[in-house]
Coordinates of C-alpha atoms and ligand atoms in Angstrom, one line a residue:
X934 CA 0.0 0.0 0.0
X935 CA 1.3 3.3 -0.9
X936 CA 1.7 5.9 1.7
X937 CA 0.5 9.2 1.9
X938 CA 3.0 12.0 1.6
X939 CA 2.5 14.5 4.2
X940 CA 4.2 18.1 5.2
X941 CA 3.2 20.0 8.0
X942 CA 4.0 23.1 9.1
X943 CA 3.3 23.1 13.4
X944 CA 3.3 27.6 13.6
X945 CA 3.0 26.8 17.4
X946 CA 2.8 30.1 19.0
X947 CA 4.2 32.3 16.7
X948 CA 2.9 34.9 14.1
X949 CA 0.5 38.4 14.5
X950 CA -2.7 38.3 12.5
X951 CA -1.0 40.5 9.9
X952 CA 1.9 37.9 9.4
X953 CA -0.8 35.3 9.9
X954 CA -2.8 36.3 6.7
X955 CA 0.7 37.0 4.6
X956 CA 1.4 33.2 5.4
X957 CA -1.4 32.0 4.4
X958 CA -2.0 34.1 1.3
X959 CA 1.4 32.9 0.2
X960 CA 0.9 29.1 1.1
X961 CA -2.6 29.1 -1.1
X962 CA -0.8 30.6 -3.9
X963 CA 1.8 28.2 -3.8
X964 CA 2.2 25.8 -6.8
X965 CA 0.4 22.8 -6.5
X966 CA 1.7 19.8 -5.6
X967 CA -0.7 16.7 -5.5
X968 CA 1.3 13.8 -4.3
X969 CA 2.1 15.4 -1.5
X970 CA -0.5 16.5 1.7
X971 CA -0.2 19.6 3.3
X972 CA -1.6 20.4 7.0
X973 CA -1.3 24.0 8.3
X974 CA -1.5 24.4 11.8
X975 CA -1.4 27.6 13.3
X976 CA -2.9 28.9 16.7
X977 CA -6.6 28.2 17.5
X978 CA -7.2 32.1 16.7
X979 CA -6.0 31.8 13.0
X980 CA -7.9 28.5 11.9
X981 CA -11.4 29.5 10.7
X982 CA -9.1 32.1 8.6
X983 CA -7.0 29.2 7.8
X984 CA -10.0 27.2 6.7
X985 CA -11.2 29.5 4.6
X986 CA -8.4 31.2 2.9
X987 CA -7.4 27.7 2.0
X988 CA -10.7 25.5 1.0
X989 CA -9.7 26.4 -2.5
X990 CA -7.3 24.0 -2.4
X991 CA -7.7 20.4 -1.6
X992 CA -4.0 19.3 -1.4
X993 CA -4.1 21.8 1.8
X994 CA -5.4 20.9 5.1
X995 CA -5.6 22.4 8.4
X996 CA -4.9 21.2 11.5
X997 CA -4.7 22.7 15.4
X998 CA -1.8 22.2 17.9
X999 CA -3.5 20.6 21.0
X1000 CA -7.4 20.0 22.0
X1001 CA -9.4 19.0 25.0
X1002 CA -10.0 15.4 26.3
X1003 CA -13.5 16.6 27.3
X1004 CA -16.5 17.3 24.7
X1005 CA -18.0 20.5 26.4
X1006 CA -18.8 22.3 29.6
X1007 CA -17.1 24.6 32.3
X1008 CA -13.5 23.8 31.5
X1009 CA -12.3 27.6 30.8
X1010 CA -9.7 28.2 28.1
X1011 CA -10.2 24.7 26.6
X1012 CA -11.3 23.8 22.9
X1013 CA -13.4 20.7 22.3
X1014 CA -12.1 18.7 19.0
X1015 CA -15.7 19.3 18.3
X1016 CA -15.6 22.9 17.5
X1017 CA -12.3 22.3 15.7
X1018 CA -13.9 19.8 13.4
X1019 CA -17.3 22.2 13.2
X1020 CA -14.9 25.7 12.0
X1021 CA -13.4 23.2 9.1
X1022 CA -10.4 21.7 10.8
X1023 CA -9.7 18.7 9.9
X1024 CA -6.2 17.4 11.8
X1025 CA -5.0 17.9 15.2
X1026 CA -1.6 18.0 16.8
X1027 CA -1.2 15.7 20.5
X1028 CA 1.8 14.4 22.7
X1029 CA 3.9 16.9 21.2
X1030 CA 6.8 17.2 23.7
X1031 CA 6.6 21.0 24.6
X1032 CA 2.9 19.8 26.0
X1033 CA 4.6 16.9 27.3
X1034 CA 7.4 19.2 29.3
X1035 CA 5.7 22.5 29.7
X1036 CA 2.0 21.4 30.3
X1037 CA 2.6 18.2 32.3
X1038 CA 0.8 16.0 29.7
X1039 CA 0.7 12.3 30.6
X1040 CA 0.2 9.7 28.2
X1041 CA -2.8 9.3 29.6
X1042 CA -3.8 12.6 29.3
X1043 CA -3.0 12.3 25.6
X1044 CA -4.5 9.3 25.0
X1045 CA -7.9 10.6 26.4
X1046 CA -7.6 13.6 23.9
X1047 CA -6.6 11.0 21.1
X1048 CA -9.7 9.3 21.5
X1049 CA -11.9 12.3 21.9
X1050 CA -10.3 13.9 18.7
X1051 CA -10.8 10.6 17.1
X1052 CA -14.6 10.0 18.2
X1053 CA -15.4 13.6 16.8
X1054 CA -14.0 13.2 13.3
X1055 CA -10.5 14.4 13.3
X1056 CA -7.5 13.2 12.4
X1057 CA -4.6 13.1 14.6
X1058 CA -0.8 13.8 14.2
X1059 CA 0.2 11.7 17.1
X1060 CA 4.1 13.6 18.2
X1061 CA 6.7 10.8 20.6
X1062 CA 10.4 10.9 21.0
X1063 CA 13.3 10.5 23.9
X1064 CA 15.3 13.3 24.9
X1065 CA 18.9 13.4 24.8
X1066 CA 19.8 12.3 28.0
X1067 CA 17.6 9.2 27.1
X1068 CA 19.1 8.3 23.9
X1069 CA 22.7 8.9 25.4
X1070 CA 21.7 6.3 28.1
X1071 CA 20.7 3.8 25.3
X1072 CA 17.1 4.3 26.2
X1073 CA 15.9 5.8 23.2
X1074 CA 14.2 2.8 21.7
X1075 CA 12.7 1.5 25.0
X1076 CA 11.0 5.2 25.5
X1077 CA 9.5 5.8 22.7
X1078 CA 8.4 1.9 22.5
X1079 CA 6.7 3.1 25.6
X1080 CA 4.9 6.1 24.2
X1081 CA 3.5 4.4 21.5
X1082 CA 2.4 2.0 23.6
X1083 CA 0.9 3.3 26.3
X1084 CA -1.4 5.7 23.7
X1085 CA -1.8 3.9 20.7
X1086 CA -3.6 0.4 23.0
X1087 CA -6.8 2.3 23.3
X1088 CA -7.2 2.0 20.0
X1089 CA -8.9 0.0 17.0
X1090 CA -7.3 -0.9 13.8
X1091 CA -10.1 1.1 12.0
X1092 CA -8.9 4.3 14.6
X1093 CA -5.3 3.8 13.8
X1094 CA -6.1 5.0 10.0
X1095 CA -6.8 7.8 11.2
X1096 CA -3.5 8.8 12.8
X1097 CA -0.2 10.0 11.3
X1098 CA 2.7 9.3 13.7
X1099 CA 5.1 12.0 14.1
X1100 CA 9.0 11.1 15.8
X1101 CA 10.4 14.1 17.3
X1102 CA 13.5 13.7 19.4
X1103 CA 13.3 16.0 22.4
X1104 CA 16.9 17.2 21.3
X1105 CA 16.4 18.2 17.8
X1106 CA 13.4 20.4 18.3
X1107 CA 13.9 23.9 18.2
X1108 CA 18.1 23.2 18.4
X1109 CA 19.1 23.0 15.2
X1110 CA 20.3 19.6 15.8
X1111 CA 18.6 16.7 13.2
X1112 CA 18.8 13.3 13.2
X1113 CA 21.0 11.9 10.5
X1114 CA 19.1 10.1 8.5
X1115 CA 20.2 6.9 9.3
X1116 CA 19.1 7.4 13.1
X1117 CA 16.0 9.0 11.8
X1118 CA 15.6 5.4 9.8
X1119 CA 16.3 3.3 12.4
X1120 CA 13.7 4.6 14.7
X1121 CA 11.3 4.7 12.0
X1122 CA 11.5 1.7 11.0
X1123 CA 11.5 0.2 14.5
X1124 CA 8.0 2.2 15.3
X1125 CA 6.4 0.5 12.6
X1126 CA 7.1 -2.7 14.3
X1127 CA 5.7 -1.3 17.2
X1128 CA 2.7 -0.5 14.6
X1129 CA 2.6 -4.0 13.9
X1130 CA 2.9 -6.0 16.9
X1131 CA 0.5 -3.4 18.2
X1132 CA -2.2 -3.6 15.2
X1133 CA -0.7 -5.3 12.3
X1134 CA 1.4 -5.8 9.3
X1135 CA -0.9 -4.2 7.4
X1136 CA -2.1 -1.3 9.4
X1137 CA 2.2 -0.5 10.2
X1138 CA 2.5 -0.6 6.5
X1139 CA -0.3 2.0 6.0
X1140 CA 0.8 4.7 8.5
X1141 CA 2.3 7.6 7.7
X1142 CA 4.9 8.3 9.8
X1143 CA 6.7 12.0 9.9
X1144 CA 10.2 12.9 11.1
X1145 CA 10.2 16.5 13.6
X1146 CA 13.4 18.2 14.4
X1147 CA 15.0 21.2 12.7
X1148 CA 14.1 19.9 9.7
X1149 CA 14.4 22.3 7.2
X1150 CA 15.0 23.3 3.0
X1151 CA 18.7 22.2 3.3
X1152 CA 18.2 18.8 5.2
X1153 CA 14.2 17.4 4.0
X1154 CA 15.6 15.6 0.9
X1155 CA 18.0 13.4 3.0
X1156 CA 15.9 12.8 5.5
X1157 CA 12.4 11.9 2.9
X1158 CA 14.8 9.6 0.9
X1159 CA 14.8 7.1 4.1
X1160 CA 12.4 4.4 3.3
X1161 CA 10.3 4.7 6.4
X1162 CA 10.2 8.6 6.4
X1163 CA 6.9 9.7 4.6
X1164 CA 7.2 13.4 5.1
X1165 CA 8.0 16.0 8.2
X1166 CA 6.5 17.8 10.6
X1167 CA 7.9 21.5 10.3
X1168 CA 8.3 24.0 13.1
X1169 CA 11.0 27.1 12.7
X1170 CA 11.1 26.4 8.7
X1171 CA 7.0 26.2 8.2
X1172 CA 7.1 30.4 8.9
X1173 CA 9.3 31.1 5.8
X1174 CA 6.7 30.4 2.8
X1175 CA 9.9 29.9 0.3
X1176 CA 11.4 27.3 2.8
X1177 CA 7.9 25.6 3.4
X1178 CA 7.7 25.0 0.0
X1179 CA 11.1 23.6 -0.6
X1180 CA 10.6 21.2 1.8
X1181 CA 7.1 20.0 0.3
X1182 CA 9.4 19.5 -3.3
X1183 CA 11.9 18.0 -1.4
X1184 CA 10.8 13.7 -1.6
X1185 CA 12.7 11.8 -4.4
X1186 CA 10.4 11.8 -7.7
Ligands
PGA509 P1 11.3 22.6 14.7 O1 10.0 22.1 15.4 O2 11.2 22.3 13.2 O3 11.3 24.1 14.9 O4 12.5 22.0 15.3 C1 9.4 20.9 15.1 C2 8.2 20.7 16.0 O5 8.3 21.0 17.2 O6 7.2 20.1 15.6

C-alpha cells in the first residue's frame, strides 16, 4: 500500500494576524503539488481564517496544535475537538513534547484527547520521542516503544487509520540539531514494528509516519529519501513560505 505523503507546518505560538494572513496568502498561492499532503497548523485564533483562505485547495489541510479530552462544559480556556472539526479543521496535533514538558501531559492525558479527537472526526498527528539524556543512556528505543504504547492500546485498527505518527526527538526540536538520517531510519522503521505487533502488518505498512526536528530546506531531501520517512513535521522552517515550500518538493520523484 502506498503511503501518503504529508508536510506539515506546526506555527506553534508564533505569528501576529498581519503575518498570519501574509502566510497563508502565500501558502494558497503556492504551486500545487498533489502527491504530496499539506496540513497547516497555526494557533486556535487563525484556523477559521486558515479554513477558509485555503478550501480552494484540496491538497491543503488544516490542523490545530492541541485539543481537550473533554467534549464540552465549564472547563475555561479549553477547545473541544468538536468545535475544531465544526470551523473546518480537519487534523489535530497531540503528545507533542513541549505539551509533554511545559504542560505536564501524561500519556494518559494524551490518549484521552486521542480518542476524543478521534470520536469527533478528526485526524490526529500523534508527536513521541526521547530526549537526549535518554538516547545517550541507550534508552531511546525502550521510551519511545513506551509512548506508542501506552497511547496507541486504546485503539482500534479502524482508529489507527486515522493517525499519522510524528517522531520528534526532544533534542532536535527547536536546536538545530537533526537526526542523521540513518538514526532518523532506524527509529522509524523500528516504530512501525511497534505499529505492527501493536495492530498489524498491514495497518504499520499504511501509517504515515513524519520525522520532527530542525528539519528544514537544506536537510528534508535526506531525511524523505529514508524508506520509512513519509514526510515531516515542520516548526521554525514552516514560517518562511519559500522554505515551506522547498521542503514539500523535497521527496525523491
Ligand atoms: P522545529 O519544530 O522544526 O522548529 O524543530 C518541530 C516541531 O516541534 O514540531
Amino acid at each position: 500500500m502506498m503511503r501518503k505523503k504529508i508536510v506539515a507546518g506546526n506555527w506553534k505560538m508564533n505569528s501576529t494576524l498581519e503575518e498570519a494572513r501574509h502566510l497563508l496568502k502565500a501558502i494558497s498561492s503556492s504551486p500545487s503539488n498533489p502527491d504530496v499532503l499539506k496540513i497547516i497548523c497555526p494557533p486556535f485564533v487563525y484556523l477559521s481564517e486558515a479554513v477558509s483562505s485555503l478550501s480552494p485547495r484540496p491538497d491543503i489541510k488544516v490542523g490545530a496544535q492541541n485539543c481537550s479530552q473533554h467534549v464540552k462544559g465549564a472547563f475555561t480556556g479549553e477547545i473541544s475537538p468538536l468545535m475544531l472539526h465544526a470551523c473546518g479543521c480537519e487534523y489535530v496535533i497531540l503528545g507533542h513534547s513541549e505539551r509533554r514538558v511545559l504542560f505536564m501531559e501524561t500519556d494518559l492525558l494524551i490518549q484521552s484527547k486521542l480518542l476524543n479527537a478521534l470520536n469527533h472526526a478528526l485526524k490526529v498527528i500523534f508527536c513521541y520521542g526521547e530526549t537526549l539524556e535518554e538516547r545517550e543512556r541507550g534508552e531511546a528505543k525502550t521510551v519511545i516503544a513506551a509512548q506508542l504504547t501506552n497511547v496507541l492500546k486504546a485503539l482500534t485498527k479502524e482508529q489507527m487509520l486515522h493517525v499519522v505518527l510524528a517522531y520528534e526527538p526532544v533534542w532536535a526540536i527547536g536546536t538545530g540539531l537533526t537526526a542523521s538520517p540513518l538514526q532518523a531510519q532506524e527509529m522509524h522503521s523500528f516504530s512501525r514494528e511497534i505499529i505492527s505487533d501493536l495492530f498489524d502488518a498491514s495497518t504499520s505498512n499504511s501509517t504515515s509516519i513524519l520525522y520532527g526536528g530542525s528539519c528544514n530546506a537544506g536537510n528534508a531531501s535526506q531525511i524523505f529519501a529514508c524508506k520509512d520517512v513519509d514526510g515531516g513535521l515542520i516548526g521554525g522552517a514552516s514560517l518562511n513560505p519559500d522554505d515551506f515550500n522547498k521542503i514539500i518538493n523535497s521527496f525523491r520523484q
